[in-house]
Coordinates of C-alpha atoms in Angstrom, one line a residue:
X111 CA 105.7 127.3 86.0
X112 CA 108.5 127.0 84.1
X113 CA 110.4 124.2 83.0
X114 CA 113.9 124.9 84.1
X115 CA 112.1 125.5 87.4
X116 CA 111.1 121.7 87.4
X117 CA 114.5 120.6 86.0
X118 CA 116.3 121.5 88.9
X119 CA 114.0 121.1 91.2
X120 CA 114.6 117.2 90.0
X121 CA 118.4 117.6 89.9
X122 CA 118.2 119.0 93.8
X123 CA 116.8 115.7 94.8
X124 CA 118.9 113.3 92.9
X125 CA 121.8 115.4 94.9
X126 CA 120.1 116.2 97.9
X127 CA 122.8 119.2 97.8
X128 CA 122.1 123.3 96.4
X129 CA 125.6 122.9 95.9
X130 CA 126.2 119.5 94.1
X131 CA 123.5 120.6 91.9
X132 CA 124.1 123.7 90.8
X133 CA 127.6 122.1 90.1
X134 CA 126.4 119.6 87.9
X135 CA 123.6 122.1 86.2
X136 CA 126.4 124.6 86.1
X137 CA 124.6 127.1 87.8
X138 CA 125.3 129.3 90.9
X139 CA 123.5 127.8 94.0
X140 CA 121.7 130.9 94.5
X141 CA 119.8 130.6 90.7
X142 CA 118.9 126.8 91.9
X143 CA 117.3 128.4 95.2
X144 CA 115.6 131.4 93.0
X145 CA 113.9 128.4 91.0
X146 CA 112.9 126.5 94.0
X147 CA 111.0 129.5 95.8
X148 CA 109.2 129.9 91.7
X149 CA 108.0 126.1 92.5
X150 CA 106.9 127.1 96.0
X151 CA 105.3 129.8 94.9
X152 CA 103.9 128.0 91.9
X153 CA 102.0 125.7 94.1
X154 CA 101.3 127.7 97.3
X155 CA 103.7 125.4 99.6
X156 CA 107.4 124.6 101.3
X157 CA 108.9 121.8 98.9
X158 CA 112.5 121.6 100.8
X159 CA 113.7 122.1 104.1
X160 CA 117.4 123.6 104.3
X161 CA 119.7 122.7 107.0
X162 CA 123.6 122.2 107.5
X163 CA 123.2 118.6 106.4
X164 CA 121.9 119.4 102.9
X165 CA 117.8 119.4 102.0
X166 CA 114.8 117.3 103.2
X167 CA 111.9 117.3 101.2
X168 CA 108.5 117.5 103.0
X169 CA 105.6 116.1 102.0
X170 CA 104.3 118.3 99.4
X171 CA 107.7 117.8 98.4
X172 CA 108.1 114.3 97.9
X173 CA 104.6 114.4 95.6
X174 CA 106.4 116.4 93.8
X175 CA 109.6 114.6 93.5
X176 CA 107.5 111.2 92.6
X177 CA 106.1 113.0 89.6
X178 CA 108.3 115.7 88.5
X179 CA 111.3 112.7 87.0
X180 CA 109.0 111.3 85.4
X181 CA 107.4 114.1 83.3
X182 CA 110.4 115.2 82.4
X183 CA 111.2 112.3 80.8
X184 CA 108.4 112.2 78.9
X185 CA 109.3 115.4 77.5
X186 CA 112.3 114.0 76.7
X187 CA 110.9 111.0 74.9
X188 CA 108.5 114.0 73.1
X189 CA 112.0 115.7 72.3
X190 CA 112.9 112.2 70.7
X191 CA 109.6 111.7 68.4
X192 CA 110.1 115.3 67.0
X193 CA 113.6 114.8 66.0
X194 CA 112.5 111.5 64.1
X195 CA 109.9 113.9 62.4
X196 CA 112.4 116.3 61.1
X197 CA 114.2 113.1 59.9
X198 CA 117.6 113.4 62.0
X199 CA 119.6 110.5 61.9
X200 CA 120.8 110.9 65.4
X201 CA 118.9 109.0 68.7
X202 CA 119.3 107.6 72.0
X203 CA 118.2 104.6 73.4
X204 CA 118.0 103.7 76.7
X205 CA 117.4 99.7 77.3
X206 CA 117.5 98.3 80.8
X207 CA 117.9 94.1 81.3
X208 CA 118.8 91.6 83.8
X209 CA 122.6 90.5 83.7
X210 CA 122.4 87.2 81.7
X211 CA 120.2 88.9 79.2
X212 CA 122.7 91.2 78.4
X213 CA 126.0 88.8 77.2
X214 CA 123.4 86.2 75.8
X215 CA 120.6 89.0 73.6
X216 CA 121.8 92.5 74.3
X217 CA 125.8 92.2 73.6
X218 CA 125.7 90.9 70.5
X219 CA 122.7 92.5 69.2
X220 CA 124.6 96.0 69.7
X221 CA 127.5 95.0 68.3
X222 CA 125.9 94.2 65.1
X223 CA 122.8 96.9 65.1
X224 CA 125.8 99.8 66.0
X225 CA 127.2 98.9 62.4
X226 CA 124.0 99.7 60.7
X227 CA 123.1 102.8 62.1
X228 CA 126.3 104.7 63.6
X229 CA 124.8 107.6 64.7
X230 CA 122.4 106.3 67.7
X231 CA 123.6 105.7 70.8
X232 CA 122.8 103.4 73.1
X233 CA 122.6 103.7 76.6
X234 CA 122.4 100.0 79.1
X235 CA 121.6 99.3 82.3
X236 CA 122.6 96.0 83.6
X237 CA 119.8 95.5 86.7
X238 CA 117.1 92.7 87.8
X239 CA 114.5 91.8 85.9
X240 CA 112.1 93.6 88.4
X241 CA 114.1 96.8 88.0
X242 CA 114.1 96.4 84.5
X243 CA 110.4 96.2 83.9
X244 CA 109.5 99.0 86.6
X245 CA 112.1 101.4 84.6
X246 CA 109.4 100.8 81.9
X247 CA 106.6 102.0 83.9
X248 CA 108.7 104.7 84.8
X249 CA 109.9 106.1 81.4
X250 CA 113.8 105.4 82.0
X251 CA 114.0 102.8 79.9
X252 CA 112.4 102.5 76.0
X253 CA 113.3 99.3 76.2
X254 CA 113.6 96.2 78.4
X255 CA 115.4 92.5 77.5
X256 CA 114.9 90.2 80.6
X257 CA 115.0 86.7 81.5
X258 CA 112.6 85.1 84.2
X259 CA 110.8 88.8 84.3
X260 CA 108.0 89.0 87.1
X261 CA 104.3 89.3 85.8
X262 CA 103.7 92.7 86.1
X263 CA 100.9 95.2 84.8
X264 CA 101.3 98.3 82.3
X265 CA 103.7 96.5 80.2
X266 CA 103.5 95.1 76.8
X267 CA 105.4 91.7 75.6
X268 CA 106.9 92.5 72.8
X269 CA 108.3 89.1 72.1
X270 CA 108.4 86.0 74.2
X271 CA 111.2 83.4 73.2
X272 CA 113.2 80.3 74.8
X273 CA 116.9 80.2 75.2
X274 CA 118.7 77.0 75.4
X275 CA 121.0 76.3 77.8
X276 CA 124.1 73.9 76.3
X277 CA 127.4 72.3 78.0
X278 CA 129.9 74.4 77.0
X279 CA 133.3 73.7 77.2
X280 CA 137.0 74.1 75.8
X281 CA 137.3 72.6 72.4
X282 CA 139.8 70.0 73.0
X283 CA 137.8 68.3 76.3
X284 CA 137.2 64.9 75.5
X285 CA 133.9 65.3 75.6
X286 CA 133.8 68.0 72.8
X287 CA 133.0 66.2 69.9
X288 CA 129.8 64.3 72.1
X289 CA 126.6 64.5 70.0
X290 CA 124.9 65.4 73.3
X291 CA 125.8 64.8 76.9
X292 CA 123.4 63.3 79.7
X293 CA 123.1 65.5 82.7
X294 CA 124.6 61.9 84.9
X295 CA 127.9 63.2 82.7
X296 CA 127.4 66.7 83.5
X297 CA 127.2 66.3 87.4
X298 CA 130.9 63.9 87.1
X299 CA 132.4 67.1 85.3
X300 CA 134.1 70.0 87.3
X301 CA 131.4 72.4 86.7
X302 CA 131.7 76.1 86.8
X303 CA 128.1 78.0 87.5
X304 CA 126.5 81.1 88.1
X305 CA 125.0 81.5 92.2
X306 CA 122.0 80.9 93.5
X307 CA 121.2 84.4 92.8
X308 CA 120.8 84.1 88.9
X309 CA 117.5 82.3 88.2
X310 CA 119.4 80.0 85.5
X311 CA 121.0 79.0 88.1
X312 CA 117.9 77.7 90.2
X313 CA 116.7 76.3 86.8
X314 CA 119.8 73.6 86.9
X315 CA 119.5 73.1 90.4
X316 CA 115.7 72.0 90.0
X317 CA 116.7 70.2 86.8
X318 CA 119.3 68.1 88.6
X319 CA 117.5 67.4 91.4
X320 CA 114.2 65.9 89.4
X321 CA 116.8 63.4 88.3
X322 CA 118.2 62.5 91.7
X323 CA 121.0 64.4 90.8
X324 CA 123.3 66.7 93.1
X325 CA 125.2 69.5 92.3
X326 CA 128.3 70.3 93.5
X327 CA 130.4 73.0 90.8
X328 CA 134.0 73.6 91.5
X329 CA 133.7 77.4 90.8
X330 CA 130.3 79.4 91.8
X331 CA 130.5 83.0 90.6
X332 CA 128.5 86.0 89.6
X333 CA 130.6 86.9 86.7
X334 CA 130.0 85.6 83.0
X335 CA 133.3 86.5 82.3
X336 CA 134.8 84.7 84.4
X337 CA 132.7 81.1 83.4
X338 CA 134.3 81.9 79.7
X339 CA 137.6 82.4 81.2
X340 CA 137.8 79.2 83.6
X341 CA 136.2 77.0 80.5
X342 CA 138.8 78.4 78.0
X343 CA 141.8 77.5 80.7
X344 CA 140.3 74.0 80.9
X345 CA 139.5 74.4 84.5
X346 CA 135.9 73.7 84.1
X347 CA 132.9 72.8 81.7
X348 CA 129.7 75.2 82.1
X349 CA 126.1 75.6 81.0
X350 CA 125.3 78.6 79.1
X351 CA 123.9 79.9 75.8
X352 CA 125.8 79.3 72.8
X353 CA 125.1 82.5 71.7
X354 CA 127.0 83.9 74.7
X355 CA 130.5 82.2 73.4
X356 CA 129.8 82.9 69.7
X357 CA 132.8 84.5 69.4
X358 CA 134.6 81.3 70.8
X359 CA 132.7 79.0 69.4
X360 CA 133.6 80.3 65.8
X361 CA 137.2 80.8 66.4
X362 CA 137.6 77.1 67.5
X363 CA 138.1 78.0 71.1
X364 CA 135.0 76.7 72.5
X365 CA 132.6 73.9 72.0
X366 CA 128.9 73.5 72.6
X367 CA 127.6 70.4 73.6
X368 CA 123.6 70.1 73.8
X369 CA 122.0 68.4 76.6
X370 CA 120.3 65.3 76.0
X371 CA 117.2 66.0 74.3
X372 CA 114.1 66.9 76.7
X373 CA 116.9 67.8 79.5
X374 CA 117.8 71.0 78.1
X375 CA 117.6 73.6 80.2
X376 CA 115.5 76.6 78.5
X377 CA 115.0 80.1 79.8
X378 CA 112.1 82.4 78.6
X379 CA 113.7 86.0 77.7
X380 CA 110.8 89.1 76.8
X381 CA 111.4 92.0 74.9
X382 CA 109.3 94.5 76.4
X383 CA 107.8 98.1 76.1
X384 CA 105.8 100.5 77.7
X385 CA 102.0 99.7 75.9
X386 CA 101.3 103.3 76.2
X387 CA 104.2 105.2 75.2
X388 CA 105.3 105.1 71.1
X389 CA 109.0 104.1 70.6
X390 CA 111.2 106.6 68.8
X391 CA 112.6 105.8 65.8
X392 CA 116.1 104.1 66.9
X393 CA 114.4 102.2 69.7
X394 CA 111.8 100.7 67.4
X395 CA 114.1 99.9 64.9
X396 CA 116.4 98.4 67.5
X397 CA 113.4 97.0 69.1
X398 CA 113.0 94.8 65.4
X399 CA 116.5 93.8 65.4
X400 CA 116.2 92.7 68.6
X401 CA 113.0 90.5 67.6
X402 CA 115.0 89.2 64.4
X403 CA 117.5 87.7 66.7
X404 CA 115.3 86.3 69.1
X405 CA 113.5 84.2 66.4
X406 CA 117.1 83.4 64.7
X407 CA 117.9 82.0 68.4
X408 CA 114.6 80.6 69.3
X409 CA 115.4 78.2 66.3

């Protein structure tokens, strides 16, 4: 059986079209169906059924499908690890985390890893945590960066750390130059916060509530950007990681306000990896930058 045999086997299904695939393969559709009657062959029985609506795997099929993605893959990873033994500084990494994760850890770990080593590139996937963590399992990611990740089994913890959550808001609101602010000041404020979706957000809600406290934020969205841009208009105050408005913060933009100590919302973040697959070379290095700035944040 030979590989290209398996490689478009795998593209077939991702299109469920001869056509589509031997587009993107750049291929005629009759070299895709040569390579599927080799598979056929190969293991003694139908894979696809053809019809005007495109393909339907059958079962011997699907068993296939389930495992054929995922071993090549792997041979891609191999492809990786041989490339690091030769010494070429070139590498892709592929890292897979939960939205919040990614403007808080992932955005400004890139934009300062990318500096050191130019020649990798970097590949993210902005997903749930659960997603995430399976895309380990399933060799698509070398790398995942969540926040509240699901206990799950066949993956390593890398690193474990806390995030804290702060009041942050546009420089010249009056509370700005607070010390700290109570969570009773919070709740009078025009709030702007992530939905109910984003488990940050059911972290406040719980917080408030343990203190007899309702929440009622002017602006609910799903988009980070848009809590920056409301709180740099003056339209609201929100709660987010300071590390998420660095840039703000620094230019005098933004200010961070902690939340009165022991009130503080936290949030644990995981770097995680597959416990049986070596990183390459780029991902394990960004996989130790990664850690640097977790500690550095962690405090």
């Amino acid at each position: 059986m030979q590989l290209r045999a398996l490689m478009y086997f795998d593209e077939l299904v991702r299109t469920n079209s001869m056509r589509a695939a031997a587009e993107n393969l750049n291929v005629a559709p009759t070299a895709i169906s040569r390579q599927i009657e080799n598979l056929e062959y190969h293991f003694g029985a139908q894979l696809v059924e053809r019809s005007n609506r495109g393909v339907k795997l059958t079962a011997a099929g699907e068993l296939l499908a389930a495992h054929a993605g995922r071993t090549l893959r792997e041979l891609e990873h191999v492809h990786r690890l041989i490339d690091d033994l030769k010494g070429l500084q070139r590498g892709h990494v592929s890292i897979y985390a939960n939205g919040a994760a990614v403007a808080t850890l992932i955005a400004p770990v890139l934009a300062e890893f990318c500096l050191k080593y130019p020649k990798l590139r970097f590949e993210v996937t902005i997903t749930s945590a659960r997603a995430a963590v399976e895309a380990l399992g399933s060799a698509e990611a070398d790398i995942a960066v969540t926040l509240f990740s699901p206990k799950m089994s066949g993956v390593k913890v890398r690193m474990r750390s806390d995030i804290q959550y702060d009041a942050i808001m546009q420089a010249t609101h009056p509370a700005a130059g607070q010390s700290s602010i109570t969570l009773a000041e919070l709740a009078a404020l025009p709030l702007a916060l992530p939905d109910k979706s984003f488990a940050a957000r059911q972290a406040f809600d719980a917080l408030f509530a343990a203190e007899g406290l309702s929440l009622d934020p002017v602006f609910v969205t799903g988009s980070l950007e848009m809590l920056r841009e409301l709180v740099l208009r003056g339209a609201a105050v929100t709660l987010l990681p300071a590390l998420t408005v660095k840039r703000e913060l620094e230019a005098g933009l933004m200010a961070a306000v902690p939340v009165t100590e022991g009130k503080a919302v936290r949030t644990p973040v995981e770097l995680c990896v597959a416990p049986d697959r070596p990183l390459s070379f780029a991902a394990n290095k960004l996989a130790d930058f990664i850690e640097r700035f977790m500690r550095k944040a962690g405090g």
